[in-house]
mmCIF file with all atom_site columns, N, CA and C in Angstrom:
data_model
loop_
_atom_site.group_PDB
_atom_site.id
_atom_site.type_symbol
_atom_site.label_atom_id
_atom_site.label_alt_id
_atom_site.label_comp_id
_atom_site.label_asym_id
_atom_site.label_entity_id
_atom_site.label_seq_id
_atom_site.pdbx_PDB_ins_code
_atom_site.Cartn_x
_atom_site.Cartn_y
_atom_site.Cartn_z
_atom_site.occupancy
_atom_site.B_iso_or_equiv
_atom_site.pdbx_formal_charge
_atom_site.auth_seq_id
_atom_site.auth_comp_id
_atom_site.auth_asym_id
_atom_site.auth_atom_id
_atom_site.pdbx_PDB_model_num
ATOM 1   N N  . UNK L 1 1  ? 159.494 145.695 50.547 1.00 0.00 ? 1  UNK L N  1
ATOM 2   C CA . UNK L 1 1  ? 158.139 146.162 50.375 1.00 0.00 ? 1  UNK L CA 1
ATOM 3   C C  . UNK L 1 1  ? 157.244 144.974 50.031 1.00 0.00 ? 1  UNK L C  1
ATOM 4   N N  . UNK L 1 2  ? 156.188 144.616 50.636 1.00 0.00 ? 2  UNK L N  1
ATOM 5   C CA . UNK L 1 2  ? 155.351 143.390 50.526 1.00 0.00 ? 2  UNK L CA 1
ATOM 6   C C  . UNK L 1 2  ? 154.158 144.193 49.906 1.00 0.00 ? 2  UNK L C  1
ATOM 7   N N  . UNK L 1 3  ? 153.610 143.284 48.749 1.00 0.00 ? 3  UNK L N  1
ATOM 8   C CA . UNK L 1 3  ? 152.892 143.903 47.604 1.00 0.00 ? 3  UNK L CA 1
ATOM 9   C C  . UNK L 1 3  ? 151.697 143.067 48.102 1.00 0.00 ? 3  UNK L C  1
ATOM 10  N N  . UNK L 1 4  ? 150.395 143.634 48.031 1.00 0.00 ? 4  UNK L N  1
ATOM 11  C CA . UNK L 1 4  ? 149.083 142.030 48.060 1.00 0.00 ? 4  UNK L CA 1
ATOM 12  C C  . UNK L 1 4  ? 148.257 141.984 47.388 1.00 0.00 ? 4  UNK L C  1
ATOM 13  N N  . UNK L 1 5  ? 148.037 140.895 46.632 1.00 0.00 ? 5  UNK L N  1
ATOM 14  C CA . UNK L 1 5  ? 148.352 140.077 45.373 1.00 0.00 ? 5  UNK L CA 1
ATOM 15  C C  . UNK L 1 5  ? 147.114 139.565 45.368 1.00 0.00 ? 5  UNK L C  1
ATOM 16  N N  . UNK L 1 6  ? 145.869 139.848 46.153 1.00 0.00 ? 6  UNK L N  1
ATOM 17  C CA . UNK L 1 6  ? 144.777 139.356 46.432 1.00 0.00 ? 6  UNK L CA 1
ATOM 18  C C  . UNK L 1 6  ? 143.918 138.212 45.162 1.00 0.00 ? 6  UNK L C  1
ATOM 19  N N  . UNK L 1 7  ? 143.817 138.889 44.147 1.00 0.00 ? 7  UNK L N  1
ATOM 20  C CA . UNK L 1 7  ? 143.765 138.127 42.931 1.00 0.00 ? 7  UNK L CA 1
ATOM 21  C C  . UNK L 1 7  ? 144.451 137.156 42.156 1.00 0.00 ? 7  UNK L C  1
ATOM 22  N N  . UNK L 1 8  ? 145.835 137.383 42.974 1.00 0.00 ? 8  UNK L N  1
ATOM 23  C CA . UNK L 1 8  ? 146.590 136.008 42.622 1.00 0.00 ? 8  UNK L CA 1
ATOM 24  C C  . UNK L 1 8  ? 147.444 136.675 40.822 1.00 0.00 ? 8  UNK L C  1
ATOM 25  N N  . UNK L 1 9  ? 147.437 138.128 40.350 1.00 0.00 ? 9  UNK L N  1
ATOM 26  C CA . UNK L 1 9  ? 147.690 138.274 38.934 1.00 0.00 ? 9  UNK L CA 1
ATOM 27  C C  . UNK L 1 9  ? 149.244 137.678 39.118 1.00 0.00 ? 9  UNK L C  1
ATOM 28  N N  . UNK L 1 10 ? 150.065 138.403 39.893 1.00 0.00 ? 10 UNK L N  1
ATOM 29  C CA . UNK L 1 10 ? 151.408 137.929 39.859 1.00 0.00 ? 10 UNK L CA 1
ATOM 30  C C  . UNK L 1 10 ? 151.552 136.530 40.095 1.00 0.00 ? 10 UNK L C  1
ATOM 31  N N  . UNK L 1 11 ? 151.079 136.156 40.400 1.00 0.00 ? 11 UNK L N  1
ATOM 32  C CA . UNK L 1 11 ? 151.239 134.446 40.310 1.00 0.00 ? 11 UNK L CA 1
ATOM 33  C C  . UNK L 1 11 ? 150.771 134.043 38.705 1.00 0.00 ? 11 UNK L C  1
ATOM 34  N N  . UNK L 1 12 ? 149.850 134.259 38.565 1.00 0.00 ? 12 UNK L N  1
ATOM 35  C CA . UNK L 1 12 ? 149.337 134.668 36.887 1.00 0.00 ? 12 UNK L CA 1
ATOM 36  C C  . UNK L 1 12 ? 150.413 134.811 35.846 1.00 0.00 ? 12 UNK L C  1
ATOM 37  N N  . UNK L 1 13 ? 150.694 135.997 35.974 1.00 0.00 ? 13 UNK L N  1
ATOM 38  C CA . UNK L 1 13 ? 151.881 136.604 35.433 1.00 0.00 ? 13 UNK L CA 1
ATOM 39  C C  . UNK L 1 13 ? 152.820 135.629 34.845 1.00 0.00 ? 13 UNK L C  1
ATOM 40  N N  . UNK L 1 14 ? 153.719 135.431 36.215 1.00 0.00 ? 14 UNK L N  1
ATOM 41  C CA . UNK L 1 14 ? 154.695 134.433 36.326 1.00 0.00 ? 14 UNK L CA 1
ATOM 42  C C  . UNK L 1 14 ? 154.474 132.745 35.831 1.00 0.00 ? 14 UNK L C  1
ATOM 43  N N  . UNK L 1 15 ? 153.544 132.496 35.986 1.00 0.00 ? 15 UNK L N  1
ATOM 44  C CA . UNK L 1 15 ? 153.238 131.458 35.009 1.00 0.00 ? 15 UNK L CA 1
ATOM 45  C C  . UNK L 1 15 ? 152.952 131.185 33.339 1.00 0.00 ? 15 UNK L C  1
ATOM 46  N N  . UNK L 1 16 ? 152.636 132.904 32.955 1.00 0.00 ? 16 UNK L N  1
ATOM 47  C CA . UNK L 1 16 ? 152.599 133.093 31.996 1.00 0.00 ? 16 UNK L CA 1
ATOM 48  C C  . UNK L 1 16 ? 153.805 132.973 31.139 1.00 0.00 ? 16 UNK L C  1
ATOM 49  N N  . UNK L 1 17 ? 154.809 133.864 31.727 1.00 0.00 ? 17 UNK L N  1
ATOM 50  C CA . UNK L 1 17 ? 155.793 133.943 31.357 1.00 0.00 ? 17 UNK L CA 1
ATOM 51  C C  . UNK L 1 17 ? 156.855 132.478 31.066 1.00 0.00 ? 17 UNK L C  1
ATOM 52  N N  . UNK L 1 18 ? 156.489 131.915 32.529 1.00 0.00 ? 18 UNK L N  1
ATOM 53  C CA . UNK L 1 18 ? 157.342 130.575 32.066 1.00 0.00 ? 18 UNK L CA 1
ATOM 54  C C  . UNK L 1 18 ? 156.782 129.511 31.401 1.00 0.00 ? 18 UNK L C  1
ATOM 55  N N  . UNK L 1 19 ? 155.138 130.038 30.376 1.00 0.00 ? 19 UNK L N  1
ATOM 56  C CA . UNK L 1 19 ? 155.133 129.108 29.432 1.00 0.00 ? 19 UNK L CA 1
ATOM 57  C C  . UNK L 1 19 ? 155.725 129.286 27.921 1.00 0.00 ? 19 UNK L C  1
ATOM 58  N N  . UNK L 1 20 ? 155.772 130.586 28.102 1.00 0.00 ? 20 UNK L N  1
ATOM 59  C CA . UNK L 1 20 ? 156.423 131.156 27.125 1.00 0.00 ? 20 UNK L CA 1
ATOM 60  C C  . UNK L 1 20 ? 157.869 131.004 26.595 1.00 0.00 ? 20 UNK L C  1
ATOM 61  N N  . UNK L 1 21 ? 158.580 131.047 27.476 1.00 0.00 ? 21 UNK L N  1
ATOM 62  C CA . UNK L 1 21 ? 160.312 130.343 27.566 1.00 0.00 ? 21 UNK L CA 1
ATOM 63  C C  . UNK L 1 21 ? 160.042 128.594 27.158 1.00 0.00 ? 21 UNK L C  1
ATOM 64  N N  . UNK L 1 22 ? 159.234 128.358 27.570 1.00 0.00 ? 22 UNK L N  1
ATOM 65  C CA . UNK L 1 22 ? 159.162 126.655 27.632 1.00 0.00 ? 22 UNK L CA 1
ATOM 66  C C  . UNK L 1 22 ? 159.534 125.972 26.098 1.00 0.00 ? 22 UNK L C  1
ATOM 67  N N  . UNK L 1 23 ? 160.160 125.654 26.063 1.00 0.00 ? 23 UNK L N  1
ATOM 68  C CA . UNK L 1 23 ? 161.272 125.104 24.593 1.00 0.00 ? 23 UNK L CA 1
ATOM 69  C C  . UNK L 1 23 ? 160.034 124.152 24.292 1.00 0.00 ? 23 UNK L C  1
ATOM 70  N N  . UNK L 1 24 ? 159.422 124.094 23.273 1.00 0.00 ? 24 UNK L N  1
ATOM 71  C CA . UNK L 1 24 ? 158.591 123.041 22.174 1.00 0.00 ? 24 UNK L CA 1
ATOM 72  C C  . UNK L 1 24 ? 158.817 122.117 21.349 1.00 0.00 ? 24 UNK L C  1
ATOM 73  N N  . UNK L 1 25 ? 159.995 122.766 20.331 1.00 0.00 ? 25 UNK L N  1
ATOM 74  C CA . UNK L 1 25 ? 160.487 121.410 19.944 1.00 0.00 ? 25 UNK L CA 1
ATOM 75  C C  . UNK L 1 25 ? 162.252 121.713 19.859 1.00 0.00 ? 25 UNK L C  1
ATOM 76  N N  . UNK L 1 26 ? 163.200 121.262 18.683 1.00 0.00 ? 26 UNK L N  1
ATOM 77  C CA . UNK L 1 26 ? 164.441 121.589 18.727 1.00 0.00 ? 26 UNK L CA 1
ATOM 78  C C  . UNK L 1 26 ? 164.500 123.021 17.546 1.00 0.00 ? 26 UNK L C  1
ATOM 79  N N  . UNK L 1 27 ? 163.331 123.072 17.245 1.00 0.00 ? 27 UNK L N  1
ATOM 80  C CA . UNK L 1 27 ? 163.388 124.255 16.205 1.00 0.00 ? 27 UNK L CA 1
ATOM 81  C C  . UNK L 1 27 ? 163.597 125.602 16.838 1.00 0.00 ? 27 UNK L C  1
ATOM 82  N N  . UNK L 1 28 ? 163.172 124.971 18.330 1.00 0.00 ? 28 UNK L N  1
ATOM 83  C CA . UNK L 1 28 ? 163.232 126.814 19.168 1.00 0.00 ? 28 UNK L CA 1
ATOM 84  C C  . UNK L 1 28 ? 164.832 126.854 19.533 1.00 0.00 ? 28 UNK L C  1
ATOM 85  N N  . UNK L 1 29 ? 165.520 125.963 19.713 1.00 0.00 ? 29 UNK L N  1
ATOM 86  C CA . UNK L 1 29 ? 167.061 125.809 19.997 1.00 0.00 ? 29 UNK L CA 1
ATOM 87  C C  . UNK L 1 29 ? 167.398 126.667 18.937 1.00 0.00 ? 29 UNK L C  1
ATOM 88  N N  . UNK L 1 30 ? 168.623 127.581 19.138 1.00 0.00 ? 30 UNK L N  1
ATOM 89  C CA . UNK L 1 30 ? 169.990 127.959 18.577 1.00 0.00 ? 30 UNK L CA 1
ATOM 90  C C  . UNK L 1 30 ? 170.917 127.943 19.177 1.00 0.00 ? 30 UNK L C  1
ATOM 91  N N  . UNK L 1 31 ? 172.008 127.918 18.349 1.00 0.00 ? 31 UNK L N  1
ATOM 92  C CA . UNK L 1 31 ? 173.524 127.691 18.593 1.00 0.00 ? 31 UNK L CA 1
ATOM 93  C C  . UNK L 1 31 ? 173.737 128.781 19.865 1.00 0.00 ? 31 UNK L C  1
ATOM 94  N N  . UNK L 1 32 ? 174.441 128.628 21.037 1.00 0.00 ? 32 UNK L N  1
ATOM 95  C CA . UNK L 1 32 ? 174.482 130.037 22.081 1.00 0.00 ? 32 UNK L CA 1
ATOM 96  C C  . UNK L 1 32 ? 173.127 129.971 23.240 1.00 0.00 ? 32 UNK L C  1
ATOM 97  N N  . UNK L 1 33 ? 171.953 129.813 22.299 1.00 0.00 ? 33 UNK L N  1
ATOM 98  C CA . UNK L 1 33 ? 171.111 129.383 23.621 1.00 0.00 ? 33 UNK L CA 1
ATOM 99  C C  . UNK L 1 33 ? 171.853 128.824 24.760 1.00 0.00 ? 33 UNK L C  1
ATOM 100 N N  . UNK L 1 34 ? 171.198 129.047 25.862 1.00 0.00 ? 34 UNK L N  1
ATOM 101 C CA . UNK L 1 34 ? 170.697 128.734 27.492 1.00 0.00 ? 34 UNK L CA 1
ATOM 102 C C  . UNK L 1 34 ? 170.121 128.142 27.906 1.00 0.00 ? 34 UNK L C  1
ATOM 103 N N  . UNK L 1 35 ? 170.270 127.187 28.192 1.00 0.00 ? 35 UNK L N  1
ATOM 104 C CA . UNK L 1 35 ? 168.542 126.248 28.387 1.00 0.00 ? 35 UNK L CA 1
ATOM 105 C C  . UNK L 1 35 ? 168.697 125.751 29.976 1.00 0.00 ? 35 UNK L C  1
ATOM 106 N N  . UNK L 1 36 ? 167.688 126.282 30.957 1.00 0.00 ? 36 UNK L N  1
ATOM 107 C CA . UNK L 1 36 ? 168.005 126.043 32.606 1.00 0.00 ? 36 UNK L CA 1
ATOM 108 C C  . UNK L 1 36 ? 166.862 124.435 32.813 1.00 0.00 ? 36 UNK L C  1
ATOM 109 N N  . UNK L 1 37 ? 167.105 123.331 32.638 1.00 0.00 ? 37 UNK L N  1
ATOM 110 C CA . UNK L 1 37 ? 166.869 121.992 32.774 1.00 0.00 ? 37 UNK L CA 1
ATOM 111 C C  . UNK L 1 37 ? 166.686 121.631 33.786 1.00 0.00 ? 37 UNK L C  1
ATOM 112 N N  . UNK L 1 38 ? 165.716 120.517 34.202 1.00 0.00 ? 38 UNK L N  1
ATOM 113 C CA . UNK L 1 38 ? 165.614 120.068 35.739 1.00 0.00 ? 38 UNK L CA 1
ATOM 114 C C  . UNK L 1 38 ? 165.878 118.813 35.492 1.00 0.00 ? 38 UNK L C  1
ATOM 115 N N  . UNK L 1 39 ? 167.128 118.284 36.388 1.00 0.00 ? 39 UNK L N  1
ATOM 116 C CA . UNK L 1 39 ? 166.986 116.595 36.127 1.00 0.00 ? 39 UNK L CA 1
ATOM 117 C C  . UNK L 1 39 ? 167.498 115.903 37.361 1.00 0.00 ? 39 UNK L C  1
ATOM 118 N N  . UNK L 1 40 ? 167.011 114.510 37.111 1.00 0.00 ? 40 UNK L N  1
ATOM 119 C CA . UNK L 1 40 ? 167.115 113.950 38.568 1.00 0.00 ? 40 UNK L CA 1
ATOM 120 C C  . UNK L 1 40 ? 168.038 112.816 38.255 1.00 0.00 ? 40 UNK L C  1
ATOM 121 N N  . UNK L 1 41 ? 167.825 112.130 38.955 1.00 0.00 ? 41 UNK L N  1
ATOM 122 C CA . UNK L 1 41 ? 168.541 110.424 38.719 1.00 0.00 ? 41 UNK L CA 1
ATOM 123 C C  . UNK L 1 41 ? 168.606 109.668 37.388 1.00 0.00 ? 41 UNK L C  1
ATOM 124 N N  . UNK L 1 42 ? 167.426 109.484 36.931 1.00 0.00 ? 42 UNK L N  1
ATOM 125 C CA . UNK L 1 42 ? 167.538 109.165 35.752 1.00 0.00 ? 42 UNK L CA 1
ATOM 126 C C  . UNK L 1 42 ? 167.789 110.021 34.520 1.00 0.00 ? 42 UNK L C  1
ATOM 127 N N  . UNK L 1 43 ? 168.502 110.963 34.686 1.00 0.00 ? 43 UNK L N  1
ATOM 128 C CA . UNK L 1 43 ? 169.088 111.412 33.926 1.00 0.00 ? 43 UNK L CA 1
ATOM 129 C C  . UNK L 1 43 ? 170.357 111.422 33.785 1.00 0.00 ? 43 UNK L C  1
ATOM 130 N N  . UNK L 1 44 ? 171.282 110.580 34.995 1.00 0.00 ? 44 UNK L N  1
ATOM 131 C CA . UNK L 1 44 ? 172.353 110.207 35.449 1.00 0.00 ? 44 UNK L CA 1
ATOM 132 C C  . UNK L 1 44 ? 173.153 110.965 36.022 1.00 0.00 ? 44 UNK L C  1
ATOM 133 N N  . UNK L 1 45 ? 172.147 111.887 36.857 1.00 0.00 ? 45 UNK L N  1
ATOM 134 C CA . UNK L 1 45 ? 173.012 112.623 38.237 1.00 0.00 ? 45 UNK L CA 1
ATOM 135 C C  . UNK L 1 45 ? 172.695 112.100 39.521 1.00 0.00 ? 45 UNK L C  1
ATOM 136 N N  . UNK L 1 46 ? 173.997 112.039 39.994 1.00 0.00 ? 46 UNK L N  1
ATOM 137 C CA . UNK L 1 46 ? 174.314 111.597 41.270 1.00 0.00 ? 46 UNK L CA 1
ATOM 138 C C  . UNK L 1 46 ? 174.039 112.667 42.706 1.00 0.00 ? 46 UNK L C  1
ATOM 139 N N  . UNK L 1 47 ? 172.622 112.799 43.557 1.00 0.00 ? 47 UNK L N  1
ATOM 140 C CA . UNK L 1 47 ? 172.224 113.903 44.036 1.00 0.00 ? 47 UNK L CA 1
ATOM 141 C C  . UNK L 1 47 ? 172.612 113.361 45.524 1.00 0.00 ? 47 UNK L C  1
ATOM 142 N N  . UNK L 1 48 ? 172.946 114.351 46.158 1.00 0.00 ? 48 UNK L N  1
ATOM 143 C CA . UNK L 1 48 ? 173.598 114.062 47.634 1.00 0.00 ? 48 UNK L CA 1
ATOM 144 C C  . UNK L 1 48 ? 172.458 115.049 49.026 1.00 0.00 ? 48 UNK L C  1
ATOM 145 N N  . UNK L 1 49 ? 172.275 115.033 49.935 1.00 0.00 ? 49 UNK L N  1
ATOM 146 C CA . UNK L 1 49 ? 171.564 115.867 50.884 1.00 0.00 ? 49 UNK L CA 1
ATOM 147 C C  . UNK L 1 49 ? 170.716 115.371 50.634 1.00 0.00 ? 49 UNK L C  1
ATOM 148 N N  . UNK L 1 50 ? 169.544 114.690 49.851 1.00 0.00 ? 50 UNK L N  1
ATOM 149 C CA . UNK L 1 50 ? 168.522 114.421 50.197 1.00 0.00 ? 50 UNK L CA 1
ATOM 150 C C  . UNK L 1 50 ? 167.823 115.204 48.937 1.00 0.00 ? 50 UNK L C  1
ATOM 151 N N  . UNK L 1 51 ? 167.860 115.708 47.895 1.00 0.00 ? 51 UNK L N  1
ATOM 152 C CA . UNK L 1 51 ? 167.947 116.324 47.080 1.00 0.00 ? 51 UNK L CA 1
ATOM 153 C C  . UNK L 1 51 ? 167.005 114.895 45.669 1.00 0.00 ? 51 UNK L C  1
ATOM 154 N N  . UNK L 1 52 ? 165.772 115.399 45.520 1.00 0.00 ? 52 UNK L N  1
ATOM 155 C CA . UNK L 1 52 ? 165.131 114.587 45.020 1.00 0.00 ? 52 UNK L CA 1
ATOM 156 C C  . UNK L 1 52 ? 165.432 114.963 43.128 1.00 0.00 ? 52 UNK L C  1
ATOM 157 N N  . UNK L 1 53 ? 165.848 116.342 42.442 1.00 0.00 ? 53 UNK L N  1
ATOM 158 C CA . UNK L 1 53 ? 166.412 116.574 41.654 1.00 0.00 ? 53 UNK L CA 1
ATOM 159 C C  . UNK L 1 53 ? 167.022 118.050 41.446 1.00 0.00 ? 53 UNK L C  1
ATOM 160 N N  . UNK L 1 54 ? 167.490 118.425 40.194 1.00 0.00 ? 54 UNK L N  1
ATOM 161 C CA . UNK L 1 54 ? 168.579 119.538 40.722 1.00 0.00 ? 54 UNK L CA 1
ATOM 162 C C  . UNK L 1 54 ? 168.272 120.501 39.190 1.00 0.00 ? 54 UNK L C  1
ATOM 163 N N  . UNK L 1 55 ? 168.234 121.759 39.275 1.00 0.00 ? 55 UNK L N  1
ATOM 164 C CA . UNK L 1 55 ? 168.245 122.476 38.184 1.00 0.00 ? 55 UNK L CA 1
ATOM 165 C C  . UNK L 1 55 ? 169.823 122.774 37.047 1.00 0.00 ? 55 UNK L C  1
ATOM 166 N N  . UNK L 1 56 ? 170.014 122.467 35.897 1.00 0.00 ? 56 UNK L N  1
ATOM 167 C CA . UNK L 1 56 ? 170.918 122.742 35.508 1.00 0.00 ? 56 UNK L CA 1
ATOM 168 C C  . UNK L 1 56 ? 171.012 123.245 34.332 1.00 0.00 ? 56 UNK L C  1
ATOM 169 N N  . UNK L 1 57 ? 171.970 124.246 33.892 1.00 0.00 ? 57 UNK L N  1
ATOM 170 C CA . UNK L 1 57 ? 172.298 124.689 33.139 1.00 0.00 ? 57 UNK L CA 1
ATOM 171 C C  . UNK L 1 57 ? 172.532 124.012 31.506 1.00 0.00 ? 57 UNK L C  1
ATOM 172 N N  . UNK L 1 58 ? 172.671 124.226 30.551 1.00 0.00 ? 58 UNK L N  1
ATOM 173 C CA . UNK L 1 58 ? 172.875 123.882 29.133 1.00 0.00 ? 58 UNK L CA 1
ATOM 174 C C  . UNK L 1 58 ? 172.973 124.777 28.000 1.00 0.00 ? 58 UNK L C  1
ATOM 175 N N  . UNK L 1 59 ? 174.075 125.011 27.468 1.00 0.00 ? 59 UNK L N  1
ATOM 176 C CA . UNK L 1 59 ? 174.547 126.048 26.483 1.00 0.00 ? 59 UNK L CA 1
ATOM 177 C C  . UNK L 1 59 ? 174.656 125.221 25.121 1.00 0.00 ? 59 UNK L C  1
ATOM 178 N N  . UNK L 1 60 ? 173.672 125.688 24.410 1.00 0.00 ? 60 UNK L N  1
ATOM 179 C CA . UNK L 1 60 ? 173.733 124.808 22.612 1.00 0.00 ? 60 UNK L CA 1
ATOM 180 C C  . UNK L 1 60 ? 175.170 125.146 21.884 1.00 0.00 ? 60 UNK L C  1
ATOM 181 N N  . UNK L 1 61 ? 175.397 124.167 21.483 1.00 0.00 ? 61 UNK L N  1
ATOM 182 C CA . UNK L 1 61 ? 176.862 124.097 20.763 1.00 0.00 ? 61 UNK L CA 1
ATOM 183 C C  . UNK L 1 61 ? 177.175 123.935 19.591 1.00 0.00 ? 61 UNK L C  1
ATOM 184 N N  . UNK L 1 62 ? 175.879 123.127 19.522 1.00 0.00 ? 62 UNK L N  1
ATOM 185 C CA . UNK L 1 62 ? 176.000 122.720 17.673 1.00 0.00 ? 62 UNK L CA 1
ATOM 186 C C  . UNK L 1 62 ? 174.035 122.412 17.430 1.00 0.00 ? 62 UNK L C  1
ATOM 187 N N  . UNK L 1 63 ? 173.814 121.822 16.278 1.00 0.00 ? 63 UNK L N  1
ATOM 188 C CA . UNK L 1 63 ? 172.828 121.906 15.679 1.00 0.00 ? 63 UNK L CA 1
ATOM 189 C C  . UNK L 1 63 ? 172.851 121.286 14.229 1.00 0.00 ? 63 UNK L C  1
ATOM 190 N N  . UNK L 1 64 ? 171.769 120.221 14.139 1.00 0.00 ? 64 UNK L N  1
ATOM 191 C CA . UNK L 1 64 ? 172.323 119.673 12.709 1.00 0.00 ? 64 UNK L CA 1
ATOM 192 C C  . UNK L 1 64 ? 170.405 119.437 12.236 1.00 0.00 ? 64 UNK L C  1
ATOM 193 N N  . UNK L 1 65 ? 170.261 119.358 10.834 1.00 0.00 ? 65 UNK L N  1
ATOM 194 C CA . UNK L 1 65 ? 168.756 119.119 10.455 1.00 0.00 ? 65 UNK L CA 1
ATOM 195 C C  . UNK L 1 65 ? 168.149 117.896 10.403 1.00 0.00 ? 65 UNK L C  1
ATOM 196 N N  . UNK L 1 66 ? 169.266 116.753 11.094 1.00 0.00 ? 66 UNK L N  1
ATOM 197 C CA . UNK L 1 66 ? 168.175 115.631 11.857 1.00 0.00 ? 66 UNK L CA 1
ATOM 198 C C  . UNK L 1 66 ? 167.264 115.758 12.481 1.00 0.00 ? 66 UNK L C  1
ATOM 199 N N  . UNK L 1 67 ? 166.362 114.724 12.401 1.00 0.00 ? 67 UNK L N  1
ATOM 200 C CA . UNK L 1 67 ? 165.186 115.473 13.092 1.00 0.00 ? 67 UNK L CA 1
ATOM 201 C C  . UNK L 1 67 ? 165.325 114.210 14.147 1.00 0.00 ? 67 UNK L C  1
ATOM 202 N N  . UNK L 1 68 ? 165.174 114.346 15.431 1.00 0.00 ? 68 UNK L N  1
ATOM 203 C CA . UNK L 1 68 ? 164.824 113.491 16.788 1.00 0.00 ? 68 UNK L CA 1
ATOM 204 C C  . UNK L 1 68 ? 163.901 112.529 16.533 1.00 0.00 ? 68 UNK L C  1
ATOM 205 N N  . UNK L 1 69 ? 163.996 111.322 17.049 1.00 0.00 ? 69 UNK L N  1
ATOM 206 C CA . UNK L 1 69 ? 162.966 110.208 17.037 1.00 0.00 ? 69 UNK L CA 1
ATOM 207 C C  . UNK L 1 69 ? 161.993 110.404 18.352 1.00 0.00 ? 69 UNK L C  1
#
């Protein structure tokens, strides 16, 4: 079923939403979180096909009250 969107809300929407998920600092992390990451080369993956970067997965494991530089 093709919906039309003339106003563009669902595009709206959907942007809304994925600012909302968008991790801020490590305080939004817990242990069990999910975190779906985009990384490329310099993050030290090796991408094949032509593939400029790649979405990946990340499950929190631990957690300590250092705080990040």
């Amino acid at each position: 079923m093709l919906i039309d969107d003339v106003k563009g809300a669902l595009a709206a929407l959907k942007t809304e939403m994925q600012e909302d998920r968008r991790i801020k600092s490590g305080a939004d992390l817990n242990v069990g979180d999910i975190v779906y990451q985009n990384m490329d080369r310099s993050d030290g993956l090796v991408l094949n096909k032509g593939y400029d970067d790649r979405l990946k997965y990340f499950v929190i494991v631990g957690k300590n009250s250092k705080a990040m530089p």
